[in-house]
Amino acid sequence: MRSSILTLCLAGATVLAGCSRDAAPAAGGATPTGGEPAAQSTAHFDQHSYAEPGKVRIEDLALELAVDFDNRQLGGSATYTLDWVDPQATQLVLDTRDLTIEKVVGEREDGKWVDLAFDMAQAQPPLGSKLVIEAPQRSERIRVTYRTAPEASGLQWLTPAMTAGGEQPFMFSQSQQIHARSWVPLQDTPQVRFTYTAHVTSPKDVMVLMSADNDPQAERDGDYTFKMPQPIPSYLLAIAAGDLVFEPIGERSGVWAEPSMVAKAAEEFADTEKMIDVTEALYGPYRWERYDMLVLPPSFPYGGMENPRLSFITPTVIVGDKSLVSLIAHELAHSWSGNLVTFATANHGWLNEGVTSYVEGRIVEELYGKERADMETVIARNALREGIGEMSDEAQSLAIRPGVEPAVDAPMGDVAYDKGAWFLSFLEDRFGRAEFDAFLRQYFDHFAFQGIDSNTFIEYASENLLAKYPGKVTRAELEQWIYEPGIPESAPEVASPRLDAVDAARKAWLDGGELPAKSATEAWTTQEWVHFVEGLPDTLSTAQLAALDAAYAFTGTANGEVAQRWYPLAVRSGYGEADAAIAVFLKRVGRRKLIMPTYEALAATPEGLALAEDVLAQARPGYHPITTGSVDAVIAKAKGDDTVATPAD
Ligand code: BES
Ligand code: ZN
């Protein structure tokens, strides 16, 4: 189940670590003291940003930063090269959160830099503070000198003890959706794209990497320069620093990780170069030169993040048999869907995540075969089917119709990912694979380096698919998939004989027969185990759980996907034998999707809640702010404290 990356956004509350959905000042709600996000003269109003890209746009960003581990702080300056789009405009409005702004200067026509007046509005969670810079001369370059707060929502700082090697500290960013503003003052909306350069200094034993042209041979000297020549939206700005070494995979791919992890990671991700080749053959050239992966500590709150040229990856997918590398396919696929063709605002999340999940499936099919791809599809669709019924109509839709005010809890989560991917499979099914592949390739090319919305997709597909191959799909069908709730009747079905066999084996045991024999389960991959556990009843007896443990050792499993499903079942069933292993798991892993179901199950009973609180107290220093926010909210809710808002990403 892809679950909860964006799903938790549905809670629609405001909190610092909050997701983009939460950022929306609710319709009719209080006016933020920093002022409502201004409407822009461009077509897309982004309620998650104060920026005014219809007036002025950042075209290039030059960062000069020092990484200060002692103070958990990045400090330095950001210099913007600006395009003053509106001839009347004399203000640059930037998004910031918890930043200290020290100085703002602008370059005069004679080349001299002069002080500019600026005003930092009071913070309005979770948008942050609107920074208004007065630029009467409409300077082509403006420089902001600033530093970050130790609790910056987009950064995690780890002490050496929290790393695998235990010698160097570690720091990494997570900018999506609206966290870039907590470490760089920016027009933090995907409608603005900029190139960037950076000069970063750090303690000299620490390696620094960015979503840019990392040099595999870079000397570790505490002084690094980066260049990102392709224009990117702010949520793809990324930085990491730590005891990181490189291991090549192919000509243009490799892994960065802590020394003790790097060989294992390179082995697990050995097919990455082939993935790039396969995706290029399907959808056109990879436009970002290198594709490297950075394996983060287990506290990384997500599975992966598609930072350009350097995907950030959770170590929890390294399970020894490549069974979870569809995550790499997913992050790589974003190099086309998302990083190249980007949603104009997070309200069109499916254009990033749905298209990417579809492409992910195609890469998996090419490399590992249809059987594997179909298993993953069935697992994802089962989860979607299970969850979608409980959602509001709006949350069940991929997007809202143009002109309709986005509600606080608009669509995201499994819907954006799996209904989005299903929609594309539907189109593939109706138009034929060759035709649909050609369309998608042309789509990536046509909208390369642009942000678009759902309506633009509909218009483009109407012209280049519907009209080109008449009589196959109607515009009403397109609109139903995108704007209506539920899963359309026209949805194509996929069968998985391998998962059917798992169903049969599980049923035989539950009906009083034997557990599936080793000879059968030996060939099972993560997908089959996940499906086996997901299909078990809500609760089992202690004897049944013990029998499963005796046969398959679920308790203590090293596979986070299995743990994510097994531990909640153990908790619901009152299987105290798993408590110690649960505590170890929750303290070791900070990836939200994997641990939240267990916290939620624990929070349902007083004894469970006590265990959850105890574990959290110990785990907290190692958790990312995004994860802490989610866990705190679940615990607060269980205690009836509704003052702690439910966050999301
Ligand atoms: N871009 C997302 C992660 C994300 C989405 C972060 C929204 C913040 C807000 C990334 O590409 C992603 O989807 N990651 C998934 C993995 C994937 C295989 C479904 C994850 O982290 O689980
Ligand atoms: Zn994604």
XYZ file of C-alpha atoms and ligand atoms in Angstrom:
672
model
C 0.000 0.000 0.000
C 1.407 3.370 -0.973
C -0.721 4.885 1.688
C -0.084 7.774 3.768
C 2.362 10.063 2.073
C -0.347 12.304 0.999
C -3.215 10.456 2.602
C -2.606 12.059 5.918
C -3.076 15.363 4.216
C -6.746 14.579 4.331
C -6.868 15.436 7.972
C -6.869 19.052 6.953
C -5.362 20.736 9.956
C -2.547 23.155 10.363
C 0.756 22.204 11.780
C 4.342 23.076 11.170
C 5.342 19.801 9.602
C 2.098 19.941 7.736
C 1.449 18.849 4.214
C 0.685 21.110 1.413
C -3.018 20.371 1.735
C -2.946 21.745 5.214
C -1.385 24.890 3.971
C -4.613 26.112 2.533
C -6.122 28.885 4.564
C -9.547 27.321 4.821
C -12.209 28.974 2.762
C -13.951 31.418 5.019
C -11.357 30.829 7.710
C -9.247 33.344 9.523
C -7.175 35.697 7.423
C -3.522 34.948 7.986
C -1.838 37.824 9.747
C 0.845 37.689 7.096
C -1.802 38.419 4.497
C -3.621 36.017 2.223
C -1.428 34.413 -0.410
C -1.743 36.861 -3.237
C -3.602 35.961 -6.375
C -1.305 35.873 -9.341
C -1.772 37.082 -12.821
C -0.754 33.625 -14.041
C -3.498 31.049 -14.441
C -2.702 28.995 -11.369
C -3.401 30.316 -7.948
C -1.250 28.418 -5.465
C -2.697 28.597 -1.993
C 0.517 27.175 -0.589
C 2.703 30.132 -1.440
C 2.849 33.882 -0.920
C 4.944 34.338 -4.058
C 3.716 36.464 -6.943
C 5.223 34.828 -10.007
C 2.962 36.889 -12.239
C 5.014 39.919 -11.189
C 8.571 38.727 -10.863
C 10.256 35.345 -11.194
C 13.441 33.885 -9.839
C 15.396 32.578 -12.827
C 18.571 31.594 -11.077
C 19.585 31.014 -7.487
C 23.163 31.242 -6.247
C 23.612 29.815 -2.772
C 26.547 30.453 -0.492
C 26.062 28.274 2.596
C 27.964 27.003 5.602
C 26.853 23.774 7.298
C 27.139 24.254 11.037
C 26.473 20.980 12.856
C 27.127 22.426 16.303
C 24.317 24.919 15.933
C 22.207 22.776 13.602
C 22.148 25.608 11.195
C 22.715 26.536 7.586
C 23.833 30.101 7.188
C 24.876 32.289 4.296
C 23.193 33.952 1.390
C 20.898 33.389 -1.543
C 21.353 35.551 -4.624
C 18.485 35.618 -7.101
C 18.612 36.581 -10.726
C 15.184 37.967 -11.460
C 12.872 38.401 -14.381
C 10.600 41.352 -13.634
C 7.602 40.164 -15.597
C 5.164 42.902 -14.606
C 6.462 46.371 -15.578
C 4.770 47.887 -12.530
C 6.223 45.483 -9.974
C 8.715 46.780 -7.412
C 8.451 44.117 -4.702
C 9.877 40.646 -4.449
C 7.701 38.464 -2.206
C 9.350 35.306 -0.881
C 8.230 32.362 1.234
C 10.179 31.731 4.419
C 9.649 29.650 7.527
C 11.615 30.075 10.747
C 14.421 31.877 8.940
C 16.410 34.744 10.388
C 16.948 37.356 7.709
C 20.060 39.391 8.338
C 20.351 41.627 5.333
C 18.936 42.213 1.880
C 20.851 43.942 -0.880
C 20.126 44.657 -4.526
C 22.472 45.322 -7.411
C 22.179 48.733 -8.985
C 22.648 49.348 -12.660
C 26.140 50.675 -11.997
C 27.043 47.339 -10.420
C 26.989 48.601 -6.820
C 25.076 46.592 -4.207
C 22.816 48.639 -1.960
C 20.654 47.802 1.057
C 17.012 47.090 0.341
C 14.188 47.539 2.819
C 12.325 44.373 3.721
C 9.479 43.289 5.919
C 9.072 39.914 7.498
C 5.391 39.291 8.273
C 4.315 37.362 11.322
C 4.447 33.625 10.735
C 1.229 32.011 9.599
C 1.415 28.248 10.079
C 2.035 26.332 8.018
C 2.793 28.736 5.204
C 5.431 30.500 7.231
C 6.354 34.168 6.994
C 5.882 36.269 3.947
C 9.070 38.204 3.214
C 8.452 41.366 1.231
C 11.504 43.011 -0.290
C 11.233 46.552 -1.642
C 13.068 46.840 -4.942
C 12.217 50.253 -6.390
C 15.007 49.843 -8.941
C 13.777 46.395 -9.981
C 17.279 45.063 -9.446
C 18.176 42.180 -11.685
C 19.968 40.609 -8.760
C 18.934 40.590 -5.122
C 20.801 38.905 -2.280
C 19.345 37.785 1.048
C 21.693 36.940 3.910
C 20.034 34.552 6.342
C 20.303 31.558 8.633
C 18.045 28.630 9.394
C 16.514 27.598 12.712
C 17.681 24.371 14.412
C 14.117 23.060 14.090
C 13.774 23.915 10.381
C 10.978 21.666 9.129
C 12.820 20.813 5.918
C 16.057 19.629 7.540
C 17.040 16.818 9.842
C 20.235 16.995 11.854
C 21.626 13.734 13.222
C 24.392 13.321 15.751
C 27.166 10.834 14.918
C 25.536 8.319 17.279
C 22.447 8.290 15.085
C 24.364 7.229 11.975
C 25.516 3.789 10.882
C 29.194 4.707 11.134
C 28.885 6.653 14.364
C 31.720 9.027 13.510
C 30.377 11.919 11.492
C 27.183 13.879 11.965
C 24.556 13.813 9.215
C 22.149 16.360 7.798
C 19.613 16.124 5.000
C 16.785 18.135 3.514
C 13.256 17.158 2.504
C 11.735 20.073 0.625
C 8.511 18.627 -0.778
C 5.921 19.966 -0.380
C 6.497 23.317 1.263
C 9.629 22.828 3.318
C 12.248 24.364 1.002
C 11.248 27.717 2.486
C 12.577 26.594 5.865
C 16.130 26.456 4.514
C 16.165 28.923 1.619
C 13.984 32.010 1.171
C 12.238 31.243 -2.125
C 9.224 31.579 -4.341
C 8.194 28.184 -2.984
C 5.688 27.200 -5.650
C 6.164 24.677 -8.469
C 5.157 27.354 -10.959
C 8.558 28.974 -10.682
C 11.590 27.122 -12.048
C 15.145 28.231 -11.587
C 18.644 27.025 -12.299
C 21.031 27.092 -9.367
C 24.608 27.081 -8.235
C 25.867 26.567 -4.714
C 29.080 26.954 -2.781
C 28.817 25.013 0.470
C 31.350 24.709 3.253
C 31.252 22.065 5.986
C 33.563 20.330 8.455
C 36.207 18.853 6.201
C 35.541 15.198 6.980
C 31.979 15.572 5.817
C 30.849 15.082 2.214
C 28.165 17.423 0.915
C 25.789 16.515 -1.927
C 22.979 18.395 -3.615
C 20.296 17.821 -6.242
C 22.890 18.919 -8.774
C 26.094 17.838 -10.552
C 27.673 15.802 -7.749
C 31.130 14.664 -8.688
C 31.699 10.999 -7.807
C 35.373 11.811 -7.522
C 34.985 14.952 -5.449
C 37.695 15.404 -2.886
C 36.365 15.452 0.638
C 37.721 18.783 1.842
C 34.786 20.668 3.306
C 34.518 22.987 0.304
C 32.055 22.070 -2.428
C 30.531 23.704 -5.457
C 27.428 22.636 -7.338
C 25.650 23.545 -10.499
C 22.164 22.610 -11.631
C 21.820 23.858 -15.190
C 18.281 22.575 -15.740
C 15.548 24.745 -14.234
C 13.800 23.067 -11.277
C 10.899 23.937 -9.002
C 11.740 24.734 -5.381
C 10.507 21.428 -3.957
C 13.355 19.680 -5.787
C 16.078 21.679 -4.082
C 17.997 19.262 -1.876
C 21.129 18.979 0.229
C 22.730 16.283 2.369
C 25.936 16.101 4.360
C 27.576 13.225 6.159
C 30.073 10.398 5.950
C 29.111 9.585 2.378
C 31.026 7.541 -0.151
C 30.232 6.642 -3.744
C 29.953 3.312 -5.509
C 29.275 3.261 -9.241
C 26.521 1.110 -10.754
C 26.719 2.037 -14.427
C 28.075 4.720 -16.642
C 25.712 7.396 -15.406
C 24.388 5.891 -12.180
C 25.668 5.073 -8.741
C 24.997 5.094 -5.028
C 26.089 7.433 -2.266
C 25.799 5.992 1.226
C 27.614 5.627 4.502
C 30.630 3.342 4.023
C 29.045 0.355 5.799
C 25.979 0.512 3.531
C 27.300 1.371 0.136
C 28.207 -2.076 -1.225
C 24.902 -3.611 -0.175
C 23.017 -0.687 -1.653
C 24.881 -0.858 -4.959
C 24.080 -4.550 -5.167
C 20.392 -4.073 -4.389
C 20.119 -1.223 -6.893
C 22.323 -2.880 -9.510
C 19.599 -2.642 -12.170
C 19.384 1.150 -12.031
C 21.349 1.763 -15.217
C 19.058 -0.677 -17.020
C 16.068 1.163 -15.595
C 17.321 4.401 -17.139
C 17.811 2.688 -20.510
C 14.364 1.096 -20.423
C 12.650 4.363 -19.517
C 14.499 6.252 -22.224
C 13.432 3.659 -24.779
C 9.829 4.163 -23.718
C 9.590 7.878 -23.072
C 12.560 9.689 -24.555
C 15.937 10.893 -23.360
C 16.905 11.187 -19.724
C 17.584 14.904 -19.518
C 19.445 15.185 -16.246
C 22.815 13.619 -17.143
C 23.635 11.474 -14.088
C 21.144 9.514 -11.975
C 22.571 8.755 -8.547
C 20.879 7.649 -5.367
C 21.609 8.705 -1.829
C 20.798 6.132 0.844
C 19.729 7.986 3.951
C 19.654 6.885 7.566
C 16.496 4.945 8.558
C 14.969 8.132 9.981
C 14.260 9.409 6.455
C 10.506 10.002 6.697
C 9.674 8.789 3.172
C 10.418 5.858 0.928
C 12.030 8.011 -1.655
C 12.258 11.566 -2.908
C 12.946 12.335 -6.532
C 15.539 15.058 -6.054
C 16.936 15.561 -9.545
C 20.184 13.724 -10.330
C 20.192 12.414 -6.752
C 17.113 10.548 -5.530
C 16.953 10.278 -1.752
C 16.178 6.692 -0.743
C 15.181 4.986 2.498
C 17.487 2.144 3.552
C 14.364 0.071 4.350
C 14.105 -1.058 0.712
C 17.447 -2.812 0.932
C 16.152 -6.276 1.781
C 18.629 -8.413 -0.134
C 16.532 -9.685 -3.044
C 15.718 -6.533 -5.046
C 12.046 -7.103 -4.266
C 11.449 -3.481 -3.320
C 13.351 -1.726 -6.087
C 10.128 -0.578 -7.710
C 10.768 2.373 -5.423
C 13.879 3.165 -7.467
C 11.834 2.781 -10.647
C 9.351 5.231 -9.135
C 11.871 7.910 -8.193
C 13.654 7.525 -11.521
C 10.322 7.803 -13.364
C 9.842 11.207 -11.757
C 12.734 12.376 -13.960
C 10.024 12.492 -16.644
C 6.755 12.810 -14.721
C 7.219 15.460 -12.077
C 10.697 16.801 -12.550
C 10.286 17.440 -16.280
C 6.510 17.892 -16.479
C 5.447 19.226 -13.107
C 2.095 19.827 -11.457
C 1.286 23.530 -11.433
C 0.086 23.241 -7.854
C -0.138 20.373 -5.388
C -3.883 20.198 -6.141
C -2.886 18.312 -9.287
C -0.754 15.802 -7.417
C -1.786 12.926 -9.659
C 0.089 14.500 -12.585
C 3.265 13.826 -10.608
C 2.456 10.749 -8.572
C -0.139 8.991 -10.721
C 1.777 9.302 -13.971
C 4.935 8.270 -12.110
C 3.264 5.212 -10.577
C 2.137 4.181 -14.059
C 5.652 4.627 -15.484
C 7.057 2.787 -12.445
C 4.860 -0.192 -13.329
C 6.077 -0.149 -16.905
C 9.727 -0.106 -15.832
C 9.110 -2.986 -13.426
C 7.354 -4.954 -16.151
C 10.216 -4.405 -18.614
C 12.885 -5.451 -16.138
C 11.228 -8.019 -13.899
C 8.322 -9.233 -15.979
C 4.580 -8.845 -16.064
C 3.977 -11.225 -13.166
C 5.856 -9.001 -10.770
C 4.345 -5.799 -12.125
C 0.854 -7.278 -11.849
C 1.413 -8.339 -8.246
C 2.388 -4.788 -7.364
C -0.602 -3.406 -9.230
C -3.037 -5.753 -7.490
C -1.628 -4.916 -4.047
C -1.889 -1.177 -4.739
C -5.407 -1.396 -6.151
C -6.630 -3.540 -3.273
C -5.476 -0.873 -0.863
C -7.079 1.842 -2.940
C -10.365 -0.045 -3.119
C -10.297 -0.601 0.601
C -9.655 3.020 1.471
C -11.545 4.978 -1.144
C -15.017 4.152 0.123
C -14.398 5.970 3.375
C -13.216 9.159 1.747
C -15.242 12.245 0.921
C -16.308 12.507 -2.712
C -13.737 15.187 -3.267
C -10.952 13.132 -1.794
C -11.871 10.309 -4.158
C -11.289 12.532 -7.179
C -7.939 13.058 -8.847
C -8.518 16.790 -9.098
C -11.166 19.427 -8.756
C -12.773 21.073 -11.745
C -11.330 24.401 -12.844
C -12.978 27.294 -11.104
C -13.981 25.258 -8.070
C -12.387 26.456 -4.857
C -10.015 23.790 -3.540
C -11.380 22.400 -0.286
C -9.152 21.923 2.700
C -9.062 18.197 2.170
C -8.795 17.809 -1.583
C -7.583 14.587 -3.212
C -4.214 13.002 -2.578
C -2.778 9.800 -1.186
C -3.596 6.449 -2.717
C -5.984 8.242 -5.013
C -3.285 10.412 -6.600
C -0.927 7.449 -6.905
C -3.054 4.446 -7.670
C -6.220 5.846 -9.179
C -3.928 8.105 -11.216
C -1.911 5.138 -12.461
C -5.104 3.183 -13.091
C -6.433 6.016 -15.247
C -3.337 5.800 -17.426
C -3.669 2.012 -17.649
C -7.229 2.595 -18.798
C -5.993 4.896 -21.566
C -3.294 2.392 -22.520
C -5.891 -0.333 -22.646
C -8.254 1.603 -24.881
C -5.743 3.166 -27.279
C -3.245 0.346 -27.383
C 0.177 0.247 -25.823
C 2.181 1.489 -28.804
C -0.166 4.411 -29.382
C -0.321 5.372 -25.737
C 3.456 5.117 -25.307
C 3.939 7.443 -28.247
C 1.455 9.884 -26.728
C 3.143 9.908 -23.347
C 6.538 10.387 -24.909
C 5.245 13.343 -26.873
C 3.541 14.718 -23.744
C 6.814 14.680 -21.782
C 8.508 16.441 -24.647
C 5.789 19.002 -25.209
C 5.540 20.111 -21.586
C 9.195 19.601 -20.639
C 10.304 21.984 -17.873
C 6.789 23.334 -17.404
C 4.111 23.163 -14.750
C 0.646 22.121 -15.898
C -2.764 21.440 -14.376
C -5.333 18.677 -14.894
C -7.283 20.703 -17.404
C -4.222 21.172 -19.563
C -3.766 17.400 -19.505
C -7.366 16.926 -20.614
C -6.998 19.433 -23.447
C -3.761 17.878 -24.614
C -5.103 14.331 -24.440
C -8.294 15.377 -26.237
C -6.276 16.711 -29.114
C -3.514 14.147 -29.286
C -5.338 10.971 -28.312
C -9.107 11.296 -28.410
C -9.275 13.220 -31.673
C -6.420 11.288 -33.233
C -8.012 7.894 -32.567
C -11.726 8.643 -32.601
C -14.312 6.381 -31.048
C -12.087 4.940 -28.315
C -12.499 7.238 -25.316
C -14.865 10.141 -24.798
C -14.032 13.404 -23.162
C -16.703 12.607 -20.595
C -14.743 9.478 -19.662
C -11.572 11.537 -19.199
C -13.441 13.980 -17.027
C -15.065 11.216 -15.044
C -11.683 9.670 -14.222
C -10.200 13.000 -13.217
C -13.029 14.931 -11.619
C -15.507 12.347 -10.319
C -15.313 10.198 -7.169
C -14.892 6.434 -7.136
C -13.330 4.070 -9.610
C -15.075 4.187 -12.986
C -16.714 1.032 -14.280
C -14.456 1.306 -17.294
C -11.417 0.514 -15.128
C -9.448 -2.397 -16.604
C -8.846 -5.329 -14.254
C -5.576 -7.112 -13.603
C -5.270 -10.634 -12.260
C -2.331 -12.110 -10.393
C -2.224 -15.900 -10.321
C 0.689 -15.738 -7.897
C -1.344 -13.712 -5.421
C -4.333 -15.980 -6.030
C -2.153 -18.874 -4.918
C -1.320 -16.953 -1.752
C -5.044 -16.407 -1.135
C -5.683 -20.099 -1.531
C -2.858 -21.054 0.827
C -4.013 -18.585 3.469
C -7.583 -19.758 3.209
C -6.600 -23.403 3.519
C -4.819 -22.636 6.787
C -7.620 -20.470 8.183
C -10.064 -23.236 7.319
C -8.176 -25.572 9.590
C -5.555 -26.966 7.246
C -1.768 -26.710 7.280
C 0.232 -23.549 6.894
C 1.741 -23.183 3.428
C 4.806 -25.409 3.262
C 8.354 -24.128 3.064
C 8.657 -25.549 -0.409
C 5.889 -23.174 -1.514
C 6.881 -20.119 0.486
C 10.560 -20.384 -0.369
C 9.862 -18.754 -3.694
C 7.685 -16.009 -2.205
C 8.897 -12.449 -2.571
C 7.979 -9.442 -0.452
C 4.823 -8.979 -2.528
C 3.498 -12.422 -1.660
C 4.301 -12.043 2.028
C 2.659 -8.634 2.099
C -0.427 -10.052 0.424
C -0.480 -13.021 2.777
C -0.470 -10.833 5.878
C -2.839 -8.227 4.428
C -5.447 -10.901 3.791
C -5.454 -12.246 7.345
C -8.501 -11.463 9.495
C -8.501 -8.314 11.627
C -7.424 -10.281 14.672
C -6.049 -13.781 15.246
C -5.682 -15.912 18.353
C -2.372 -16.031 20.171
C -2.013 -19.650 19.085
C -2.471 -18.692 15.447
C -0.012 -15.821 15.649
C 2.494 -18.030 17.430
C 2.086 -20.661 14.718
C 2.785 -18.065 12.043
C 5.822 -16.860 13.954
C 7.102 -20.390 14.421
C 6.802 -21.012 10.708
C 7.865 -17.662 9.247
C 9.372 -15.542 12.039
C 7.315 -12.462 11.227
C 8.029 -10.921 14.616
C 11.442 -9.336 14.288
C 11.334 -9.396 10.480
C 13.950 -7.272 8.759
C 11.458 -6.467 6.017
C 9.704 -3.198 6.841
C 6.846 -3.857 4.403
C 6.007 -7.027 6.304
C 6.499 -5.353 9.680
C 4.175 -2.530 8.621
C 1.339 -5.063 8.323
C 2.288 -7.702 10.882
C 2.761 -5.499 13.943
C -0.651 -3.813 13.774
C -2.241 -7.251 13.533
C -0.219 -8.408 16.542
C -1.288 -5.316 18.492
C -4.971 -5.643 17.589
C -4.830 -9.286 18.608
C -3.257 -8.530 21.990
C -0.167 -10.578 21.085
C 2.219 -9.237 23.731
C 4.987 -11.530 22.477
C 5.645 -8.979 19.743
C 5.970 -5.943 22.025
C 9.741 -6.034 22.375
C 10.248 -6.397 18.630
C 7.716 -3.630 17.999
C 9.662 -1.296 20.257
C 12.900 -2.117 18.412
C 11.246 -1.554 15.034
C 9.665 1.773 15.981
C 12.935 3.027 17.398
C 15.015 1.900 14.423
C 12.817 3.149 11.580
C 11.430 6.640 11.023
C 9.812 6.038 7.623
C 6.299 7.198 8.266
C 4.432 4.805 6.049
C 6.028 1.816 7.761
C 5.511 2.833 11.368
C 2.271 4.826 11.473
C -0.077 1.810 11.228
C 1.565 0.297 14.305
C 1.335 3.540 16.285
C -2.313 3.810 15.255
C -3.046 0.268 16.408
C -1.241 0.875 19.700
C -3.140 4.088 20.324
C -6.434 2.186 20.273
C -6.023 0.714 23.780
C -4.716 2.178 27.068
C -1.924 -0.433 27.365
C -0.944 0.066 23.757
C -0.933 3.806 24.198
C 1.392 3.470 27.177
C 3.795 1.393 25.081
C 3.560 3.884 22.203
C 4.362 6.806 24.481
C 7.247 4.982 26.054
C 8.707 4.053 22.678
C 8.167 7.533 21.284
C 9.980 9.115 24.207
C 13.040 7.057 23.303
C 12.661 7.352 19.544
C 11.941 11.082 19.412
C 15.532 12.363 19.231
C 16.105 10.185 16.169
C 12.871 10.998 14.345
C 12.498 13.546 11.579
C 10.207 16.521 12.389
C 7.714 15.204 9.814
C 7.493 11.818 11.524
C 7.365 13.284 15.018
C 4.475 15.497 13.943
C 2.477 12.515 12.686
C 3.106 10.331 15.729
C 2.394 13.160 18.183
C -0.937 13.772 16.495
C -2.003 10.114 16.739
C -1.109 9.977 20.412
C -2.774 13.287 21.180
C -5.932 12.162 19.431
C -6.012 8.949 21.404
C -5.771 10.976 24.579
C -8.627 13.176 23.475
C -6.374 16.170 23.051
C -7.604 17.908 19.951
C -5.263 20.852 20.288
C -2.505 18.950 18.504
C -3.291 19.246 14.832
C -3.008 16.227 12.591
C -0.190 16.888 10.197
C 0.655 15.142 7.006
C 3.812 15.324 5.007
N 7.520 12.688 -4.213
C 7.178 11.578 -3.392
C 7.349 11.857 -1.920
C 6.492 12.993 -1.371
C 5.209 13.228 -1.837
C 6.988 13.780 -0.363
C 4.460 14.282 -1.318
C 6.237 14.818 0.148
C 4.977 15.076 -0.325
C 7.971 10.337 -3.780
O 8.234 10.235 -5.132
C 7.141 9.121 -3.427
O 6.087 8.984 -3.965
N 7.642 8.278 -2.533
C 6.984 7.066 -2.110
C 7.535 5.890 -2.818
C 6.753 5.368 -3.945
C 7.320 4.057 -4.434
C 5.277 5.289 -3.763
C 7.259 6.859 -0.633
O 8.007 7.651 -0.057
O 6.713 5.924 -0.058
Zn 6.459 9.826 -6.198
